[in-house]
Coordinates of C-alpha atoms in Angstrom, one line a residue:
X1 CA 152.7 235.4 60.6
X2 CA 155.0 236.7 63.3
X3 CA 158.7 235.7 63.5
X4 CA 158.2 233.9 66.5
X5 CA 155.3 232.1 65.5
X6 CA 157.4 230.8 62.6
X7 CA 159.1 228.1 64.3
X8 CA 155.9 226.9 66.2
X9 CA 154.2 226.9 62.8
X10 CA 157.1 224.3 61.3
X11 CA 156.8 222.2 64.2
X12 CA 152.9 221.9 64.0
X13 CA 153.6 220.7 60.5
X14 CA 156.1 218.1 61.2
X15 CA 153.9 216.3 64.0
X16 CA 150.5 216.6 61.5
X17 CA 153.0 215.0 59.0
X18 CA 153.7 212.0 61.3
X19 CA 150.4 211.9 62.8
X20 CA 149.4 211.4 59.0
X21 CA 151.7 208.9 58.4
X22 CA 150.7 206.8 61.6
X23 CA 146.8 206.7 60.0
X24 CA 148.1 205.3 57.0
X25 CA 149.2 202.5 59.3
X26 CA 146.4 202.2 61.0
X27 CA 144.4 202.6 58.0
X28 CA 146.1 199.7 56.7
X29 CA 145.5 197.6 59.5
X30 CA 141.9 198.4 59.6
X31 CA 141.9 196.9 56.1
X32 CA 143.6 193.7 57.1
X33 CA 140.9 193.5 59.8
X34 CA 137.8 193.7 57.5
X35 CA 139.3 191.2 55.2
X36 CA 139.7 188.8 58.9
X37 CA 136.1 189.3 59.3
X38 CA 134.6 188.7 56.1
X39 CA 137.0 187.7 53.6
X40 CA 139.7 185.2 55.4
X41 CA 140.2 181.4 54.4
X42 CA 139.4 179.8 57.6
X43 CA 143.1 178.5 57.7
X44 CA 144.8 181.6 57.3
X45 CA 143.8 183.1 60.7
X46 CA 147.1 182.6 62.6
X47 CA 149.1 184.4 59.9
X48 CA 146.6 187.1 60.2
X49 CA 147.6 187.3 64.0
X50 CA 151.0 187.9 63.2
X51 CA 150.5 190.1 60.2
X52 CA 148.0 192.5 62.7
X53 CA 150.6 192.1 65.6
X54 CA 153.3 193.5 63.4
X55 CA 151.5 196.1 62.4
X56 CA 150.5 197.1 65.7
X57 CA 154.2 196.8 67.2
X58 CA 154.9 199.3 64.1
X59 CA 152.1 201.5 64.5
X60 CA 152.8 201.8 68.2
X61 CA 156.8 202.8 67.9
X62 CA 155.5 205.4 65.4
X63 CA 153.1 206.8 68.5
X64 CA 155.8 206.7 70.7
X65 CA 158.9 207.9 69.0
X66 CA 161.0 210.5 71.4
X67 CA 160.5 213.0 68.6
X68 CA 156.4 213.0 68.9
X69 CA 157.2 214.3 72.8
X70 CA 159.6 217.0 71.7
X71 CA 157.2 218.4 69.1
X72 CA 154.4 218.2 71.4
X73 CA 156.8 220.1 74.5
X74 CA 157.6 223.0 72.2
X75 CA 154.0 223.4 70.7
X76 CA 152.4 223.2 74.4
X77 CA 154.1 226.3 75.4
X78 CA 153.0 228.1 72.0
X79 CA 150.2 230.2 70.9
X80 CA 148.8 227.8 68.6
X81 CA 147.5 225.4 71.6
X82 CA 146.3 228.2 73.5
X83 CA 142.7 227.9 72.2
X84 CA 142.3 224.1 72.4
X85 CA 139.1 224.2 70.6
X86 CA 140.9 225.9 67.6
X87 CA 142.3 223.3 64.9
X88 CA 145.8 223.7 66.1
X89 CA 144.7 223.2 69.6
X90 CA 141.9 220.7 69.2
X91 CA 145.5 218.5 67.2
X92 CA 148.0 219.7 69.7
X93 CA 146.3 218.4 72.7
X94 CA 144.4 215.4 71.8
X95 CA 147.5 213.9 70.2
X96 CA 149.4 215.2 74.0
X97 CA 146.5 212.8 75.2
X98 CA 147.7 210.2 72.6
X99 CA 151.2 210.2 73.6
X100 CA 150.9 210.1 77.2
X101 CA 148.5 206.8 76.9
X102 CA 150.7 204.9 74.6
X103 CA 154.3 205.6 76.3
X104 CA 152.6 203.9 79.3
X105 CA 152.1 200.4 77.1
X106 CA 155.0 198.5 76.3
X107 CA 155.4 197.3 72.9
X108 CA 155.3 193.5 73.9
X109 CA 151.7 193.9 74.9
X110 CA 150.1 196.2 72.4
X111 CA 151.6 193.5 69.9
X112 CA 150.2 190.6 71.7
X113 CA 146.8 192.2 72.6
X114 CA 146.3 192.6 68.7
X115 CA 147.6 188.8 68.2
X116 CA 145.0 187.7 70.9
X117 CA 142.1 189.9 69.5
X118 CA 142.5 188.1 65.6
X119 CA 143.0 185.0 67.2
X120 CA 140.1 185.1 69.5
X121 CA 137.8 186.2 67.0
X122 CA 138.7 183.4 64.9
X123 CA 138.1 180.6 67.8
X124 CA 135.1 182.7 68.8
X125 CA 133.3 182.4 65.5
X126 CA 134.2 178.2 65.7
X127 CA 133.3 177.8 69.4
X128 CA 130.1 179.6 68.6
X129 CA 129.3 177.5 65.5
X130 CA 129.8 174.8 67.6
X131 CA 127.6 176.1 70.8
X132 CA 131.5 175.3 73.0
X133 CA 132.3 177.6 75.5
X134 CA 134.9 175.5 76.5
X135 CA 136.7 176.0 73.0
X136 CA 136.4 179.5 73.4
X137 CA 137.3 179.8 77.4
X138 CA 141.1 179.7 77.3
X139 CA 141.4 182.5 74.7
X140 CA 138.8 184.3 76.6
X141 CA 141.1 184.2 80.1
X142 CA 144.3 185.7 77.9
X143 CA 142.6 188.4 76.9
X144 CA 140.7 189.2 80.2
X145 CA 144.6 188.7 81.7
X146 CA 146.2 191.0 78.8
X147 CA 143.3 193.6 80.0
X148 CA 144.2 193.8 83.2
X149 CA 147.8 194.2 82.1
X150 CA 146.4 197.5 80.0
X151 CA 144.4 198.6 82.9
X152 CA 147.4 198.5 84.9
X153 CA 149.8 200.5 82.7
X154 CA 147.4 203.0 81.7
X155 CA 146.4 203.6 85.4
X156 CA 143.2 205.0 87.2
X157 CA 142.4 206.7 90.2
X158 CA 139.1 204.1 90.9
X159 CA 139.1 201.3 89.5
X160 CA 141.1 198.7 86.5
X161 CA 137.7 199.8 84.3
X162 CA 137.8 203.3 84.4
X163 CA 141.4 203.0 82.4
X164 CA 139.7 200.4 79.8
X165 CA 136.4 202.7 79.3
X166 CA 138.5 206.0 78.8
X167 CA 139.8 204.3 75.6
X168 CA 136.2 204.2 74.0
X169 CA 134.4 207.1 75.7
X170 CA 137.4 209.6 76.6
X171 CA 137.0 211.3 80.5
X172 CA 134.2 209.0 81.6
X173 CA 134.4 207.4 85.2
X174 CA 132.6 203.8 86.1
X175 CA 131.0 205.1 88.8
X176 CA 128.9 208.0 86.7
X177 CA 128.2 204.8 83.9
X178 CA 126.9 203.1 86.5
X179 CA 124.7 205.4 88.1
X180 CA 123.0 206.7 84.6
X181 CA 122.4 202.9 83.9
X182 CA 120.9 202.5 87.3
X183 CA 118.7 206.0 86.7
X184 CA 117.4 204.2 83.3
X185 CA 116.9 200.9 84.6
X186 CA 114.5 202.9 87.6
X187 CA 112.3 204.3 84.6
X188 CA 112.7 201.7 82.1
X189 CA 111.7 198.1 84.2
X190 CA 108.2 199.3 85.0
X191 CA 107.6 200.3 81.4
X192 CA 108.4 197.3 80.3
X193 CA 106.2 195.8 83.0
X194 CA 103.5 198.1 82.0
X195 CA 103.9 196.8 78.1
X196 CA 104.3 192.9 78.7
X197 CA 101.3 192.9 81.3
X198 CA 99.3 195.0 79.1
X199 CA 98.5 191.8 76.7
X200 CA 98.8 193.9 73.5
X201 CA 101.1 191.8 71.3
X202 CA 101.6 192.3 67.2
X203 CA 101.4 189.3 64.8
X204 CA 105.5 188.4 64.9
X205 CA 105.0 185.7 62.3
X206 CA 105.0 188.5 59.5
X207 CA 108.4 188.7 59.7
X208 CA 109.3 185.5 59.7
X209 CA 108.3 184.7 56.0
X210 CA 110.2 183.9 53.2
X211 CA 112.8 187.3 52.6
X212 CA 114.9 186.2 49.7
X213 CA 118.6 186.9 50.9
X214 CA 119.4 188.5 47.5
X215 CA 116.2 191.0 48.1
X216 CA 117.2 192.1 51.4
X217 CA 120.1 192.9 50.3
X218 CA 118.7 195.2 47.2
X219 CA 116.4 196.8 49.3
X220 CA 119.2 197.5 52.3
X221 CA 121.3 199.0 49.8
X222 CA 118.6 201.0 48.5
X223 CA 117.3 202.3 52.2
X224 CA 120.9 202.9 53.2
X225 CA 121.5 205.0 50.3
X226 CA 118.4 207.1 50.8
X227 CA 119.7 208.1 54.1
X228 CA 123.0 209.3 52.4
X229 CA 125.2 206.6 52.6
X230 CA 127.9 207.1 49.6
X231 CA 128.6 203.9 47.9
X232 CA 130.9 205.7 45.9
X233 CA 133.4 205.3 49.1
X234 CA 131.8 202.5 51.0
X235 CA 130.6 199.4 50.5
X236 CA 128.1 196.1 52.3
X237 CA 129.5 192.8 52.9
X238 CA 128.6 189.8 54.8
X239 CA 130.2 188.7 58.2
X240 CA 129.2 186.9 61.4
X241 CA 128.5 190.2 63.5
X242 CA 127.4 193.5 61.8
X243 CA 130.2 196.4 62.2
X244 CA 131.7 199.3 60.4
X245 CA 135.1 199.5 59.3
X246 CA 137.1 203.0 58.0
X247 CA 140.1 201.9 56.0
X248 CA 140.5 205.5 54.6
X249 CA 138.3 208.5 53.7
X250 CA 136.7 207.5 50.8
X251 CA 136.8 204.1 52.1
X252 CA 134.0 203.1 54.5
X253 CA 132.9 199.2 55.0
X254 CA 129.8 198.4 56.1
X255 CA 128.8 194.6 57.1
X256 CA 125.8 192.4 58.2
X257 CA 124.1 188.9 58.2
X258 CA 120.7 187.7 56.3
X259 CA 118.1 184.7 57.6
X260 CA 115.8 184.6 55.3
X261 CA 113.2 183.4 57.9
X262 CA 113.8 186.9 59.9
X263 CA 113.3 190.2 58.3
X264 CA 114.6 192.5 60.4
X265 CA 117.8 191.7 61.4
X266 CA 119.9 192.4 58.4
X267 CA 117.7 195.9 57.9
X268 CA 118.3 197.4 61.1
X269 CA 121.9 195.9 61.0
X270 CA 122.6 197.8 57.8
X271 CA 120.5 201.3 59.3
X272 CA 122.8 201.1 62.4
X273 CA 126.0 200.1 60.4
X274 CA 125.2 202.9 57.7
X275 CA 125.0 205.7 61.0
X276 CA 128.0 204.6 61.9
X277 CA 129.8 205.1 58.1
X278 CA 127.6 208.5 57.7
X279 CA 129.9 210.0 60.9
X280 CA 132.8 208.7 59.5
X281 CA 131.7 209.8 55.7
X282 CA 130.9 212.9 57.4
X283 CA 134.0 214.0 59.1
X284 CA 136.2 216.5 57.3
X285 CA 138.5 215.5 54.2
X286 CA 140.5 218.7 55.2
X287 CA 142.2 217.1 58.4
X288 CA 142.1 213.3 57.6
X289 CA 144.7 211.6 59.6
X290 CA 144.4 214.3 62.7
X291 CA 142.1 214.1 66.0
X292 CA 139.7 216.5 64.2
X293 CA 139.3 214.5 61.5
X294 CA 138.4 211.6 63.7
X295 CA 135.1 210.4 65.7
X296 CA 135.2 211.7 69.0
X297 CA 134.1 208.8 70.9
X298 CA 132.6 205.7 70.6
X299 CA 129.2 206.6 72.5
X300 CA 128.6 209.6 69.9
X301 CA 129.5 207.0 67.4
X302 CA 127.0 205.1 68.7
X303 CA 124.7 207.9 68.6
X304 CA 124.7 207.7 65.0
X305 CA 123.9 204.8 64.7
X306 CA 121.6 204.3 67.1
X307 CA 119.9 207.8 66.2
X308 CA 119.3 206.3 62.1
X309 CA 118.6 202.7 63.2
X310 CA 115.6 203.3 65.8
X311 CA 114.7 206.8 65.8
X312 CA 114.3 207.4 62.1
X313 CA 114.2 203.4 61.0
X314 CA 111.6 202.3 63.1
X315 CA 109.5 205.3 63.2
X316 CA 106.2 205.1 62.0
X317 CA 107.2 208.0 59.4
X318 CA 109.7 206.0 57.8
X319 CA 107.8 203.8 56.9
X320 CA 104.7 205.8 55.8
X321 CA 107.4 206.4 53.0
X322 CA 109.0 203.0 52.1
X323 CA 106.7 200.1 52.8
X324 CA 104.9 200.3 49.6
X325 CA 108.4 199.7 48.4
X326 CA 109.0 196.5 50.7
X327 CA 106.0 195.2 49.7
X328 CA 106.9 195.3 45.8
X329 CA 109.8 194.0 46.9
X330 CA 108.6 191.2 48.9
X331 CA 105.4 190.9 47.7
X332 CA 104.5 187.0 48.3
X333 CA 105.4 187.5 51.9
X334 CA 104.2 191.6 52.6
X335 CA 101.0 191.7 49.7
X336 CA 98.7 190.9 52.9
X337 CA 99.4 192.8 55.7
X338 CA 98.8 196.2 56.1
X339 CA 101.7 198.8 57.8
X340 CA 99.7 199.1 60.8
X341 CA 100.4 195.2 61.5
X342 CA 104.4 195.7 59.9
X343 CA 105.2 199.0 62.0
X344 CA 103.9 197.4 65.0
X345 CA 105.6 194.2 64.6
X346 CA 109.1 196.0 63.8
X347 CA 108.6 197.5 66.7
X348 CA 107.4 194.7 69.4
X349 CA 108.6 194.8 73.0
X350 CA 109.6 191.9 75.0
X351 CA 112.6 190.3 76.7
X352 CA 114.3 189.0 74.5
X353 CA 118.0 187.0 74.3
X354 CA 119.8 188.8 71.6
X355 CA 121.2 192.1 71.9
X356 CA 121.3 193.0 68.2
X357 CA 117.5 192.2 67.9
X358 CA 116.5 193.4 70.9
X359 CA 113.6 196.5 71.0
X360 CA 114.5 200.2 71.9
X361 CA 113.1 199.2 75.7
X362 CA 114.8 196.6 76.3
X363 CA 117.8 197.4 74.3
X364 CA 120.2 198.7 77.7
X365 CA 119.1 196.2 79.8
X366 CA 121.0 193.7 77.7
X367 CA 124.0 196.3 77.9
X368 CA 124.0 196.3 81.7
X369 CA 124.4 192.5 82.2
X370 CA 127.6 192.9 80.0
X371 CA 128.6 195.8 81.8
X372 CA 128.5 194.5 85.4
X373 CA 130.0 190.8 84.1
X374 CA 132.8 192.9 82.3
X375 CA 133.8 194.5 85.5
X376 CA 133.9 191.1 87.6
X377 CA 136.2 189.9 85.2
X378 CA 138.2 192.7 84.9
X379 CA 138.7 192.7 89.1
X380 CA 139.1 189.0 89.4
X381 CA 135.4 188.5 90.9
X382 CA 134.2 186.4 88.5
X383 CA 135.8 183.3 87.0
X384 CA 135.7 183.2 82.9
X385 CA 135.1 179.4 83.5
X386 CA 132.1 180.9 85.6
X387 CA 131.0 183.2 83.1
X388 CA 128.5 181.2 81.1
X389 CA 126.2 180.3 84.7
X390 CA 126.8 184.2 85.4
X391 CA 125.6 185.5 82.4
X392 CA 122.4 183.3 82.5
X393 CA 121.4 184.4 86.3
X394 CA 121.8 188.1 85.0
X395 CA 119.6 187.6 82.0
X396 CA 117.0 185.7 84.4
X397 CA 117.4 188.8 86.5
X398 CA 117.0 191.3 84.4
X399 CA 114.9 189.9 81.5
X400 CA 113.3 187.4 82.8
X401 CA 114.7 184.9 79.7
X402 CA 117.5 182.6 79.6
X403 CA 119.2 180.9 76.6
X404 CA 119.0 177.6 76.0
X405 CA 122.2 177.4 74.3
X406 CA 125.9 179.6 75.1
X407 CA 126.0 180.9 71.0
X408 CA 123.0 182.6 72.1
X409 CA 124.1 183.5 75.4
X410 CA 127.5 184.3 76.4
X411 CA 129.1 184.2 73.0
X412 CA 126.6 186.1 70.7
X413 CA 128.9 189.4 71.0
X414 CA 132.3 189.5 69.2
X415 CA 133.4 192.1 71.2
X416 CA 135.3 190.1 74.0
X417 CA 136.7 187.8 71.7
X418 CA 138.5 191.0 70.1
X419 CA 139.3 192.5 73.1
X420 CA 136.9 195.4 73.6
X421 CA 136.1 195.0 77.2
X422 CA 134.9 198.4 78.4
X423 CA 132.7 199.3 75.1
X424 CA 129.5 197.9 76.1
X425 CA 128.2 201.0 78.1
X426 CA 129.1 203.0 74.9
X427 CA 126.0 201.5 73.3
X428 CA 123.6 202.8 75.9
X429 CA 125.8 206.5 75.9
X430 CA 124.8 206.1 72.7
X431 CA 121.3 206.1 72.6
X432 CA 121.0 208.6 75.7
X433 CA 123.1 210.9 73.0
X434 CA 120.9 210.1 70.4
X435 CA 117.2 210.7 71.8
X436 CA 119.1 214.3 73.3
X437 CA 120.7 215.3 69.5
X438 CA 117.6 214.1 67.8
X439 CA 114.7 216.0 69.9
X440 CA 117.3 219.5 69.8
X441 CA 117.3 219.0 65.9
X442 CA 114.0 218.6 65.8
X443 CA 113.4 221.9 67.5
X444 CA 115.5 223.8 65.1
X445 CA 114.5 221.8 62.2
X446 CA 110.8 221.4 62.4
X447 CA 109.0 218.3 62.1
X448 CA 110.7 215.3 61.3
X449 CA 107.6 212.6 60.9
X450 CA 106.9 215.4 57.8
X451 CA 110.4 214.9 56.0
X452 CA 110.4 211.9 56.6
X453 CA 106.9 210.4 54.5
X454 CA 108.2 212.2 51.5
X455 CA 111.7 210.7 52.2
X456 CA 113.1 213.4 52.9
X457 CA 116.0 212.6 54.9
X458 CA 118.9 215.3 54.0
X459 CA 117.9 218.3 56.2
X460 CA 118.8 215.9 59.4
X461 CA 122.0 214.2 58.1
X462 CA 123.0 217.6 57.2
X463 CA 122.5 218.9 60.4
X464 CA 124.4 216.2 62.0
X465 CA 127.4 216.6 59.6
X466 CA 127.5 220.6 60.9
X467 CA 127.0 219.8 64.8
X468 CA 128.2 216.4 65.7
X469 CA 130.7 214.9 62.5
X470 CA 132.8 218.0 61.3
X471 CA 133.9 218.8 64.9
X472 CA 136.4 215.8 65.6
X473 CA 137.5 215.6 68.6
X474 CA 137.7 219.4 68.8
X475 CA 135.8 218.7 71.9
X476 CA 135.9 216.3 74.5
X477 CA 132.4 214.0 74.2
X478 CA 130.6 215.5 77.0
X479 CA 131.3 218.6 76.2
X480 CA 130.3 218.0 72.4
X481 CA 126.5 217.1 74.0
X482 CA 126.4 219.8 75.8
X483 CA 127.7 222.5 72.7
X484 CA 125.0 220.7 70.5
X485 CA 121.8 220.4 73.1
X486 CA 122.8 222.9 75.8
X487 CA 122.1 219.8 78.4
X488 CA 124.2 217.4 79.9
X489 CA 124.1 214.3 79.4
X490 CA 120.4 213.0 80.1
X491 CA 117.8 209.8 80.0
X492 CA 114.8 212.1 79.8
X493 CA 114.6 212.3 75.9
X494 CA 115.4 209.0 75.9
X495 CA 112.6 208.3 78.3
X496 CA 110.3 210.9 76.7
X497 CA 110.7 209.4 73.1
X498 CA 110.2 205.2 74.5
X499 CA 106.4 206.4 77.1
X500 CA 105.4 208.2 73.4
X501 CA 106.0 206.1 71.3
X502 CA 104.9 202.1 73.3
X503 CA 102.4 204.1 75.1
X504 CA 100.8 204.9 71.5
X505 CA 101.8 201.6 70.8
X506 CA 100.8 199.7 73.4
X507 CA 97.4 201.8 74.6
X508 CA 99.3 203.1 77.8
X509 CA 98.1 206.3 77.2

């Protein structure tokens, strides 16, 4: 080491060192989040609020202590941000990125936007219970006000939503969202026309036996391990919507719900939850607490998940491999039907009402009505008092379907009632990522459909850990798709992988 890389080297050390001690906060909160969502006595919610909003109001006067900006302005000007690819780089500038977003939020509302978001969970989950919209409304228009307020002190050059979407999918613009969602929509409506008015339709009442809750949960655990899910440092809990929470590198939290009268929800829920928890599993012990030892984005997040929930848990392969063990498993409701009848059923296409449950066509269709409804909120086009009537005349538009009921409708998602408004278009990112990482891994891998019936599943999350996990945020997301695929980003595989597999399916081809 030269002399006058000495000092630059002492500084880097000092910011890691507080960056470090800002994840343990954050770490901590995490924690007091999971427990809000699965753990909490119904009448402790409002000292939750407070407990989160205290630790947010620290966590954020950590981020934005004078001292972060005058290790940052020496280290700038130094040679270890010169590459900012390199480690040094890759943690110099995305915590320069860091900085300059939180200095722009005063204190006052990161604290009450993480009052708000426990809060509103809290009412959400009772106003849903209760099929109220008007018990949820008023906590609804603070948060879509407190939004605004973020959108506002962040800044953007377009629009209020390009400020809230940069948070979950870093450098991403509204108006490119919006015209990949329209580019799918183009390809994906007649498909879907093609496969309703074709007439072929699987026997859905297979999956709506008995499935003993205490089975589904053996047999989840058992498929999520298989994938490579450590339980040593994770764990599966119950909640009212399915996420994945990181409370600290060997300490990954997977959740999801069980009806017994429906199969596949809490399967899939635990597949997409465990893709989620094998990114974070998978990013390096080495730099926990920096940006590359962090997910790089919520839409490759959600290429995880997406990639092991639909592309390997509904593929025909996959279950070449472990129905014989679902039907020991559930033998009085499975001994009878053959996989033909369970992989097509698994796999049915049809407009449907709930996101969570809804097929790999329809899936983004779902994610554009909350896209475009986000928006009007965001810009003061659409009334929250409005939204319910909204949200059905979208879903008439788009799916043809409308709920008879506002649980089902405009308050199946958590995600508003905690604030998230701009993640939505992550989940369709996501699976445009996904159909792009799978079908270039496949191509350096060799056939998957072959690991896969022996249960063979390590050579792909291996490949992932090397290409997409272990980065960080080394790179910015985009630029992470095209390292990995040598494309940008792109519907084709997407498209390629739905015509193949429904037109097999479905006799379209």
């Amino acid at each position: 080491m030269t002399t006058a890389s000495q000092p630059n080297s002492a500084t880097f050390n000092l910011l890691c060192s507080h960056a470090r001690e800002v994840a343990l906060l954050r770490s901590t909160q995490s924690l007091l989040e999971w427990d809000e969502r699965t753990k909490l006595p119904p009448a402790g919610g409002e000292y939750r609020a407070e407990q989160v909003s205290y630790l947010a109001g620290l966590i954020h006067r950590r981020q934005t202590e004078p001292i972060v900006g005058e290790y940052l302005h020496q280290l700038l000007e130094g040679p270890l941000a010169t590459d900012r690819h390199s480690d040094t780089g890759a943690v110099i500038h995305n915590l320069k990125r860091d900085y300059d977003q939180k200095t722009k939020l005063p204190q006052s509302l990161v604290e009450e936007l993480a009052r708000t978001s426990v809060l509103g969970q809290q009412v959400w989950a009772q106003a849903r219970k209760a099929n109220d919209f008007s018990q949820f409304q008023p906590l609804l228009q603070r948060t879509i006000e407190l939004k605004q307020q973020e959108a506002a002190a962040l800044g953007f050059d377009d629009v209020p939503y390009d400020a809230l979407l940069d948070q979950f999918e870093p450098g991403a613009k509204t108006a490119e969202v919006r015209q990949v969602l329209v580019e799918l929509r183009e390809q994906l409506v007649p498909l879907v026309a093609a496969i309703v008015d074709g007439g072929r339709r699987p026997n859905m009442d297979i999956l709506r036996r008995h499935y003993p809750t205490a089975t589904q949960e053996k047999f989840g655990l058992q498929v999520a391990t298989a994938i490579g899910f450590d339980f040593n440092a994770g764990r599966l809990d119950v909640t009212h919507h399915p996420f994945c929470s990181t409370s600290g590198p060997c300490d990954v939290r997977l959740t999801t719900h069980y009806y017994e009268d429906f199969f596949p929800s809490a399967l899939f829920s635990i597949l997409h939850e465990a893709g989620h928890g094998l990114y974070e599993q998978g990013l390096r012990a080495d730099q926990v607490g920096l940006p590359t030892g962090e997910a790089v984005s919520l839409g490759v997040h959600e290429s995880q998940s997406r990639l092991w929930e639909n592309l390997v848990g509904r593929s025909q392969a996959f279950w070449q491999h472990f129905y014989p063990q679902l039907q020991q498993s559930f033998g009085e409701a499975l001994s009878d039907v053959p996989l033909e009848d369970f992989y097509f059923a698994i796999n049915d296409v049809r407009p449907s009402l709930i996101r969570i449950e809804a097929d790999e066509a329809t899936y983004n269709l779902h994610i554009m009505v909350r896209f475009e409804l986000e928006q009007a909120l965001l810009m003061d086009e659409l009334r929250v008092a409005d939204l319910p009537g909204a949200w059905h005349e979208k879903y008439q538009q788009y799916l043809g379907v409308r709920s008879p009921t506002d649980a089902d409708g405009v308050m199946q998602d958590v995600h508003w009632s905690a604030g998230l408004v701009g993640y939505f278009p992550t989940y369709t990112l996501g699976n445009i990522y996904a159909s792009q990482l799978f079908e270039r891994a496949e191509q350096e891998l060799g056939d998957f459909a072959t690991m896969f019936r022996r249960g063979d599943f390590r050579p792909l999350r291996d490949w992932l850990r090397i290409h997409v996990h272990e980065p960080g945020r080394r790179y910015a997301p985009s630029q992470l798709v095209q390292r990995v695929t040598g494309e940008g980003i792109s519907h084709e595989p997407l498209m390629r992988h739905l015509r193949h597999k429904f037109g097999l399916l479905y006799g379209l081809v």
